[in-house]
XYZ file of C-alpha atoms in Angstrom:
497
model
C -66.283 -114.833 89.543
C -63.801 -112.427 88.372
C -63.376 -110.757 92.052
C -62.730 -114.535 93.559
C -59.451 -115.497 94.493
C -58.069 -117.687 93.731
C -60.089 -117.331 90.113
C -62.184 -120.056 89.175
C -60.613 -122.246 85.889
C -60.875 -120.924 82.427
C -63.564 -124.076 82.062
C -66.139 -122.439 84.073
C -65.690 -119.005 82.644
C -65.975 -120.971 79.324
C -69.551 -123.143 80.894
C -70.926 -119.265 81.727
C -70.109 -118.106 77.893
C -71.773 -121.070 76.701
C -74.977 -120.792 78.763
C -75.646 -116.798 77.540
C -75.046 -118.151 73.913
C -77.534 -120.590 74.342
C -79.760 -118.273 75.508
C -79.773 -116.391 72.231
C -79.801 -113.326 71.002
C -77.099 -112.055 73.469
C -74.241 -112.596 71.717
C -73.000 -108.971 72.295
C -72.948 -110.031 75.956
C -70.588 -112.587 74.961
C -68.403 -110.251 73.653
C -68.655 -108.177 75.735
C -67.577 -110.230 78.641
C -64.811 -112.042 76.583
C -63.008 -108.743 76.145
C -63.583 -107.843 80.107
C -61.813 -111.001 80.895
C -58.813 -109.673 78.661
C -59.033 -106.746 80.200
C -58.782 -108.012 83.849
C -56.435 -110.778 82.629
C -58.756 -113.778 83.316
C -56.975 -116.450 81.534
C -58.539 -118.147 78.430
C -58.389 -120.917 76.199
C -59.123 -122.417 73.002
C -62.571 -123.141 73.809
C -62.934 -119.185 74.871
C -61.427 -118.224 71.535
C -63.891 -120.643 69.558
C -66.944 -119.239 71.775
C -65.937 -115.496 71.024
C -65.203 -116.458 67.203
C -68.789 -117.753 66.844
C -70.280 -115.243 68.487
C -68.577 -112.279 66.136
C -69.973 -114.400 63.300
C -73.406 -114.746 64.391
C -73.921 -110.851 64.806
C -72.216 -110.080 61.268
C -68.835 -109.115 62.581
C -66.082 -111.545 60.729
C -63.804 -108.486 61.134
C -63.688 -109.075 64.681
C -63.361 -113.166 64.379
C -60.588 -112.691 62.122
C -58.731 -110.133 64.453
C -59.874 -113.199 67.285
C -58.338 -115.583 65.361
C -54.828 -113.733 65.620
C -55.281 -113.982 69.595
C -54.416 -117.828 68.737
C -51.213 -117.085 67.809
C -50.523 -114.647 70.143
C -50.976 -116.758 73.047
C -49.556 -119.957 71.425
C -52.878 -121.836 70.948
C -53.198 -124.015 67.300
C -56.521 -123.092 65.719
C -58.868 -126.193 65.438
C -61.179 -127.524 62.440
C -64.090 -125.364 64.390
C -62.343 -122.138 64.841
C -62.104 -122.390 60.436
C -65.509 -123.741 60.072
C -66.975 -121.151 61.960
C -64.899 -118.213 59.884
C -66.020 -120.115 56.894
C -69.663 -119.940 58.171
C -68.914 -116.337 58.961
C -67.834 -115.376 55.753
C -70.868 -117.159 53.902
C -73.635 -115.635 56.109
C -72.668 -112.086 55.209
C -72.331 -113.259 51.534
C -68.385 -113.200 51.314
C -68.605 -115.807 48.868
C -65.284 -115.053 46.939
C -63.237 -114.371 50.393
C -65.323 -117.558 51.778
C -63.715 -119.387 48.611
C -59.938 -118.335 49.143
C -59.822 -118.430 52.964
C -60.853 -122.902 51.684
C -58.268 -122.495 49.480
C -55.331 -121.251 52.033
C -56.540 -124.042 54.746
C -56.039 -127.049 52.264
C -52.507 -125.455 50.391
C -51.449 -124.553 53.479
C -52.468 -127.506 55.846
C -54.020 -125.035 58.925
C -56.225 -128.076 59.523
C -57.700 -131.512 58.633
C -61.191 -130.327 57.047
C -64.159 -132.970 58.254
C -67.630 -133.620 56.611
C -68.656 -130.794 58.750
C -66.128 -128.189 57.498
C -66.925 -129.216 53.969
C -70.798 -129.004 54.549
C -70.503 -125.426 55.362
C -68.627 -124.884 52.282
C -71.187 -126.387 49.943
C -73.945 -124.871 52.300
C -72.728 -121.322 51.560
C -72.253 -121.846 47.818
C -75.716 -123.268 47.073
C -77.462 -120.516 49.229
C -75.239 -118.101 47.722
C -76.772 -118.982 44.518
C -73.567 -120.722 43.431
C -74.902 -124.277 43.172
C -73.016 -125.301 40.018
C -69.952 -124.429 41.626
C -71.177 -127.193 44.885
C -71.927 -129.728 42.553
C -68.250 -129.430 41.342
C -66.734 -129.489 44.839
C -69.116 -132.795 45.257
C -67.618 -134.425 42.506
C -63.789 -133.446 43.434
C -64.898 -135.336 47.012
C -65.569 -138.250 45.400
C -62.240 -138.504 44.010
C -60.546 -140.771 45.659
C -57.551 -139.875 47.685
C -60.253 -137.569 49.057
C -60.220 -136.947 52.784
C -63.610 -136.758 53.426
C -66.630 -138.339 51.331
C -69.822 -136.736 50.381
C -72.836 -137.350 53.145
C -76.390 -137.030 52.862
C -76.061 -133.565 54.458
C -74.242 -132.397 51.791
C -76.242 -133.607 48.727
C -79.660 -132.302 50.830
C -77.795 -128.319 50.616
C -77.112 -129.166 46.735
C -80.709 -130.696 45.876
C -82.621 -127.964 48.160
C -80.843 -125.600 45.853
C -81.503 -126.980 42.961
C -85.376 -127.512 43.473
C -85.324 -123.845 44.241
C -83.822 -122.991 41.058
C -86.827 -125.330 39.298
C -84.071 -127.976 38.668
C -86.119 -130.691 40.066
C -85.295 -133.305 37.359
C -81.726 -132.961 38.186
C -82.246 -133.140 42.146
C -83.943 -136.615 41.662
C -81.156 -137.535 39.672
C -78.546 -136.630 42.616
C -81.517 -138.946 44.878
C -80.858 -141.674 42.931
C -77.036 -141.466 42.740
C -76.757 -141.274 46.510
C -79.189 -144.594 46.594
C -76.807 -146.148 44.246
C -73.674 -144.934 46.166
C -75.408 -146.281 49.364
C -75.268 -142.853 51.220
C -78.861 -142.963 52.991
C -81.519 -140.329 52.129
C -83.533 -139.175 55.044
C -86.655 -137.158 55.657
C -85.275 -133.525 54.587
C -84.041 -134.945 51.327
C -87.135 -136.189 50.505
C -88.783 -132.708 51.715
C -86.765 -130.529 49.757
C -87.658 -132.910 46.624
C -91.403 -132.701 47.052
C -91.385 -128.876 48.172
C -89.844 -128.436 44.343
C -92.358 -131.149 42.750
C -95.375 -128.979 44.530
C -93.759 -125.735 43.022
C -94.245 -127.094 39.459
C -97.669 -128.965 40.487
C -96.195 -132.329 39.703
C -98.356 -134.258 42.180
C -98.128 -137.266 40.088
C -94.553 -137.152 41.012
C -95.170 -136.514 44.995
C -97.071 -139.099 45.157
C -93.899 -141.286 43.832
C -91.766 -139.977 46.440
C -94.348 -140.415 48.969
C -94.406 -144.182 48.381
C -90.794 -144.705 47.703
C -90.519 -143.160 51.537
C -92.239 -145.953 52.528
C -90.292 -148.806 51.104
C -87.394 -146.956 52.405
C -89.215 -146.371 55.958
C -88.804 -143.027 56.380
C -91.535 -141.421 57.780
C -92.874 -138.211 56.698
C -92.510 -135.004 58.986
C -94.809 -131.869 60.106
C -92.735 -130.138 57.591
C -92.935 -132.625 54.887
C -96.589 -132.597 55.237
C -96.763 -128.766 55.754
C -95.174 -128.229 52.251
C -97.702 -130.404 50.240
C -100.748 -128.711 52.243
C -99.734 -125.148 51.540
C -98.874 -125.733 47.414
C -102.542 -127.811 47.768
C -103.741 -124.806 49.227
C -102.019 -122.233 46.856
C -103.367 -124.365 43.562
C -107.147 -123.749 45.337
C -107.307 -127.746 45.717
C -108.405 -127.056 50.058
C -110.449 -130.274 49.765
C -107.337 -132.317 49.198
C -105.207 -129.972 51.781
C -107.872 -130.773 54.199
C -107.210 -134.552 53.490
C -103.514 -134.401 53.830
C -104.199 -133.108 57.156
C -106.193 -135.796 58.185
C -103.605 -138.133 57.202
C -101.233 -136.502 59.552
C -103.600 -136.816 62.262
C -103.972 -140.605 61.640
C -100.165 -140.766 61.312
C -99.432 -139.349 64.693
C -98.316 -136.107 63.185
C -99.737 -132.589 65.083
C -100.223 -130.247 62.649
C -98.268 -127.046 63.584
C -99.067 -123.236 63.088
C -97.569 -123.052 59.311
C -99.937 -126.284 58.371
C -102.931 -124.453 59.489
C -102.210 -120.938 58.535
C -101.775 -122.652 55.084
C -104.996 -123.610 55.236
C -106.535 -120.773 56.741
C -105.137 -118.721 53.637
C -106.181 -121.256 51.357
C -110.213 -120.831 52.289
C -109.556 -117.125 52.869
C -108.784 -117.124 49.091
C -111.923 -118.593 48.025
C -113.390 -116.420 50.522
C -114.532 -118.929 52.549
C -114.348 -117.160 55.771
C -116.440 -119.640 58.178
C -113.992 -122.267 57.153
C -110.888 -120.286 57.929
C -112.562 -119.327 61.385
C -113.675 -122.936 62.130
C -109.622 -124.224 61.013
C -108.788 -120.772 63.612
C -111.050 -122.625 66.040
C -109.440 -126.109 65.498
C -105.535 -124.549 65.996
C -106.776 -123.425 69.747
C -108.520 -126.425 70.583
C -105.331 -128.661 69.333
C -103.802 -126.651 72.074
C -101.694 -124.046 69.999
C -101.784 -120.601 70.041
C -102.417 -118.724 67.000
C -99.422 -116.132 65.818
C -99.991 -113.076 64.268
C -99.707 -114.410 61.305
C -102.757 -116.354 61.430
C -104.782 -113.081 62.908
C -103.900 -111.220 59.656
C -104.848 -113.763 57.352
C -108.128 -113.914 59.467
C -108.573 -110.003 59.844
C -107.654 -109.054 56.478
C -110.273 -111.857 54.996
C -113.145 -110.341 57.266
C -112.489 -106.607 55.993
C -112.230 -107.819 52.243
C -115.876 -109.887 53.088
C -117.178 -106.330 54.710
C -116.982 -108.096 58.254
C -115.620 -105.162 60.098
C -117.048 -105.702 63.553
C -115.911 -109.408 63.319
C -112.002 -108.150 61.945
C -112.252 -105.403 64.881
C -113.132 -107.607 67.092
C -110.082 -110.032 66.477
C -107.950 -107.451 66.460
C -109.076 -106.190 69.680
C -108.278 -110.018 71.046
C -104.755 -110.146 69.911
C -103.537 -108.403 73.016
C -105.307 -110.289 75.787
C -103.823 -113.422 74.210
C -100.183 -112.446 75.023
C -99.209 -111.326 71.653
C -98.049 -107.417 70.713
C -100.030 -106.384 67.164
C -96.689 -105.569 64.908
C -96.878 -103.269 62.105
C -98.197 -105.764 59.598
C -101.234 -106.309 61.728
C -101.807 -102.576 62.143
C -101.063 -102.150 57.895
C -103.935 -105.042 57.212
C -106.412 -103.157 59.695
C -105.772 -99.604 58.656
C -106.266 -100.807 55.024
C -109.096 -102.531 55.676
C -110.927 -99.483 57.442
C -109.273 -96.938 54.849
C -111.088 -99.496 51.828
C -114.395 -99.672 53.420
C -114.967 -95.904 54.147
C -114.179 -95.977 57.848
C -112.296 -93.216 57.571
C -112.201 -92.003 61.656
C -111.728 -95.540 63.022
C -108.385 -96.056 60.777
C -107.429 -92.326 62.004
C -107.977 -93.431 65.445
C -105.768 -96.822 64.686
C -102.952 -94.710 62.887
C -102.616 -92.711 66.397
C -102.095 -95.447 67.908
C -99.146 -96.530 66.021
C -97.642 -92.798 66.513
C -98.643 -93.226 70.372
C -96.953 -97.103 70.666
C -93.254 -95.405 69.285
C -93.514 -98.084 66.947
C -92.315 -97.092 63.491
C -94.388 -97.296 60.326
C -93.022 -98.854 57.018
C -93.199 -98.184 53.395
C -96.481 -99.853 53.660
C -97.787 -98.539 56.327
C -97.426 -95.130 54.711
C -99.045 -95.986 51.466
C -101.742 -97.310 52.887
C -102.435 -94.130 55.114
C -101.591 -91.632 52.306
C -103.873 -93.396 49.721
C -106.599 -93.712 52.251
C -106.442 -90.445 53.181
C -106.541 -89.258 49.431
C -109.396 -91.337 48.560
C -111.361 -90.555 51.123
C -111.017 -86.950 50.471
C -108.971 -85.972 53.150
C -106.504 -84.765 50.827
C -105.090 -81.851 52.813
C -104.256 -84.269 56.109
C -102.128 -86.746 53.623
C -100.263 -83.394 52.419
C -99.922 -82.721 56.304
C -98.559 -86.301 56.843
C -96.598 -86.258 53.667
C -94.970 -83.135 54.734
C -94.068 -84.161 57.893
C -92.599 -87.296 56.952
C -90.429 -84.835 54.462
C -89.493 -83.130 57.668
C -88.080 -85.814 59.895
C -86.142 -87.680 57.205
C -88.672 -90.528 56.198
C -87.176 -91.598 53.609
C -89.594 -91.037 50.394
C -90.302 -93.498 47.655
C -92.265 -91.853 44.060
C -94.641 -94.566 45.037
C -95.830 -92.036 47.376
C -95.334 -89.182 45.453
C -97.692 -90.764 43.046
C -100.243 -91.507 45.803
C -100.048 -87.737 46.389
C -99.843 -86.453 43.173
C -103.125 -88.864 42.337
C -105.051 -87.317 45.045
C -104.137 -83.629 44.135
C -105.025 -84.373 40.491
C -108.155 -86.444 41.604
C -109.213 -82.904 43.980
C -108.654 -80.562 41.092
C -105.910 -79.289 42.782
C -103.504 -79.245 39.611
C -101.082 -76.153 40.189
C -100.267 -77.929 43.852
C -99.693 -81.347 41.760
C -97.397 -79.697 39.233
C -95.232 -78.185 42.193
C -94.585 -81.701 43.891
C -94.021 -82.850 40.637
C -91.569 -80.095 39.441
C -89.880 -80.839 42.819
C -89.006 -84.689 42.252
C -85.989 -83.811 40.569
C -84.920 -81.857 43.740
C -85.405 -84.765 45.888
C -83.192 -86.988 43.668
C -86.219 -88.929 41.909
C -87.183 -90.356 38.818
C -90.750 -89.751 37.513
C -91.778 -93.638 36.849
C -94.671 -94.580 34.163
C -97.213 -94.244 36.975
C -96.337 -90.487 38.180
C -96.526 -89.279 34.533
C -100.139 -91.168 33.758
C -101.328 -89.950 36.700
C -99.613 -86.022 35.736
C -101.232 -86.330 32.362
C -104.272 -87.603 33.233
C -104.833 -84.597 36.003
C -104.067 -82.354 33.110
C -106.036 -84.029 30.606
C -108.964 -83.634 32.826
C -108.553 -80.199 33.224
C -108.537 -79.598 29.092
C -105.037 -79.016 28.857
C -104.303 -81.073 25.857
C -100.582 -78.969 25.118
C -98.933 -78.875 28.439
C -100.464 -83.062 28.020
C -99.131 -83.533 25.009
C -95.714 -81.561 25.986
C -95.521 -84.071 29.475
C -95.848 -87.313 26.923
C -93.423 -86.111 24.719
C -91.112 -85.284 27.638
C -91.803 -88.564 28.595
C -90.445 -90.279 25.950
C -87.476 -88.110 26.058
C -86.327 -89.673 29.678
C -86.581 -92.776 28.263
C -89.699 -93.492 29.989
C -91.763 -95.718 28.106
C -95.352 -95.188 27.518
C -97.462 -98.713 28.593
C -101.462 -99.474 27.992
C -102.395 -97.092 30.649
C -100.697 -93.917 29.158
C -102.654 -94.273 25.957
C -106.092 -95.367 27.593
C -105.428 -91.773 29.900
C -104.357 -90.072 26.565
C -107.552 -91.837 24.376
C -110.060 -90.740 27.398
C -108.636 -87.323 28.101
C -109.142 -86.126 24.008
C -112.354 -88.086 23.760
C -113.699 -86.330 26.691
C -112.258 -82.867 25.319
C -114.042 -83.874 22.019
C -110.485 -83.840 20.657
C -111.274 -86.880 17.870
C -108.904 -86.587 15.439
C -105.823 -86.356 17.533
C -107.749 -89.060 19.451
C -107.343 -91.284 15.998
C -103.482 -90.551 15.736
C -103.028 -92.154 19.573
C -104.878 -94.705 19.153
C -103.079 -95.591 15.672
C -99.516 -95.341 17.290
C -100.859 -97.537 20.522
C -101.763 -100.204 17.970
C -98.721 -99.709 16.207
């Protein structure tokens, strides 16, 4: 297009833009291109301006929109009620609440633009999800003022009761419900959902089942999501029976349950370890014709290992490729823990190569898993290996680990290497937490040193590090075992105390 002569009009140039954004996730592309065509001098519009704008936004650069922005002026174009929403939007996403409030503030003083309901949603969007939902409710009640440009729609009070329920201010969301009913502004199917996904948080069911039948006077008929909500808090309260039921409801009601309404209920029989029920709901997802995520293979494969199934959790594991899907490293942390927790030490070695061998990168969890299964199956020496290592290329190291190393040293009567790693936190620019000195003292309890123990509590309490029920069982254990009864007496006064 850009070598054609003459060039083709800024509109197609603007229909190609649109198509890649579309697409998704190539927004840089758009960007990209935008600033070839200003390179080349391929003319462009408003419409190109708004497209770029967006774009910057989406991928967390309002910098760059803002610096767009100025290309209105410079070629004469006026900046439209979309070219502010979409800064406003910008701002809010990459929590720029305060800036997102001011830039409001300049377009009504000084008159850049007419704001619409849509402008104004965004506004009261961002404040509730930035936590600011008192400050929404206020901006609702100044739009109901009249000389107002715009009045409040049932968009807007949806963003301000969604953010209330999530706060656990239900009682005043249904108040808001019945304001809009008396101010005639329709409520639809996600105001209603946001209602009864708060009600389920506080296990008011007596109070779902309300809204459920007021939906039906008002005809609006529940959704996959709706439905979805009340089967996973079912599920979560251990009440599967009734999960199941809602389910068969939806069925009746020409509503497919989707992947979320049966993982929920996959999770909820997993917790009552009720395994042949999760795997028969597994069963039902493929035969409805969807395709299980990997989502529901880990709540599958990690219920098998905790039920000692570990051919059957192997097996599904071994199954997630051939059905198009890529095991992640959540999938690879639930089988690695479930082979470290069951003794299977070479398998999960095997499975950890793997990960190295895929270039995929391990998380925080990943590596806790593998350095506490290492340590407690007594490979202590391979997690030092690994811990080193990950020292060595700049992993960067939480005491969570440290105290999964320094409780397998201890564990191994290896004390003088535990009291090096521990003498080195301060080098690596870490804290000792409650857990590294229990697990310090305890090591040295064990090995009858009851002054360097009682020196390492007292230090304790110097760096403000406060003793909890575990310190004084490891203290109370350690002198009982050392037949150390009277200073036993003395702890277990002050622990009362």
């Amino acid at each position: 297009m850009a070598r054609m002569r003459p060039l083709p009009s800024v509109i197609q140039f603007n229909q190609m833009l649109t198509c890649i954004v579309k697409m998704k996730n190539h927004y840089s592309s758009v960007i990209s291109l935008f600033r070839d065509m200003c390179v080349q001098g391929i003319p462009v519009d408003e419409a190109t301006l708004n497209i770029m704008i967006n774009c910057c936004c989406v991928v967390g650069r309002v910098d760059l929109a803002f610096s767009t922005l100025s290309g209105f002026f410079k070629r004469g174009f006026v900046p439209n009620v979309v070219t502010f929403g979409t800064l406003l939007k910008g701002l809010f996403r990459e929590q720029k609440v305060p800036q997102a409030q001011e830039f409001f503030k300049k377009i009504i003083k000084e008159k850049l633009c007419k704001p619409n309901e849509t402008m104004l949603g965004i506004v009261i969007d961002g404040l509730c999800k930035a936590g600011n939902t008192q400050t929404a409710i206020e901006f609702l009640r100044a739009m109901e003022k009249r000389g107002s440009p715009c009045k409040p729609d049932a968009i807007m009070y949806n963003a301000v009761m969604d953010s209330l329920c999530k706060d656990k201010m239900v009682d005043e969301g249904l108040a808001l419900l019945l304001e809009m009913i008396e101010k005639d502004i329709p409520p639809n199917v996600v105001t209603y959902s946001s209602l009864i996904q708060g009600l389920c948080n506080l296990s008011r069911w007596k109070d779902v089942d309300k809204l459920f039948s007021e939906m039906k006077v008002y005809k609006i008929v529940p959704d996959v999501i709706t439905f979805s909500i009340v089967v996973d808090a079912l599920c979560k309260e251990g009440h599967i029976e009734d999960a199941e039921e809602v389910v068969r409801i939806m069925i009746q009601q020409g509503r497919n349950p989707d992947l979320v309404t049966y993982s929920s209920l996959m999770d909820g029989y997993c917790l009552q370890r009720r395994i042949d029920d999760a795997r028969r709901v597994f069963n039902t997802m493929i035969a409805s014709g969807l395709t299980p995520d990997l989502h529901c293979y880990g709540i599958l494969i990690n219920a098998y290992y905790k039920t000692k199934k570990l051919e059957a959790a192997m097996k599904l594991f071994r199954e997630i490729p051939h059905k198009g899907l890529t095991p992640d490293i959540v999938i690879y942390s639930t089988v690695l823990q479930g082979l470290f927790s069951s003794g299977r030490y070479l398998s999960a070695r095997e499975i950890f190569k793997e990960v190295q061998a895929s270039g995929m990168k391990p998380d925080f969890h990943t590596y806790c898993v593998v350095l506490d299964g290492l340590c407690k199956t007594g490979h202590v020496d391979e997690a030092l290996e690994l811990f080193h290592a990950m020292e060595t290329d700049g992993t960067n190291l939480h005491i969570e680990m440290y105290n999964i190393i320094l409780d397998g040293l201890c564990k191994g009567k290896r004390l003088d290497s535990a009291r090096d790693v521990f003498n080195n936190l301060s080098l690596k620019g870490l804290d000792p937490n409650v857990i590294t000195y229990n697990t310090m003292i305890a090591g040295l309890l064990s090995e009858g040193l009851l002054i360097e123990g009682k020196e390492l509590i007292l230090k304790m309490e110097e760096k403000g590090c406060l003793a909890n029920s575990v310190t004084y069982n490891v203290i109370l254990q350690g002198l009982l075992k050392g037949g150390h009864y009277d200073d036993a007496m003395v702890y277990h006064e002050e622990m009362v105390h």
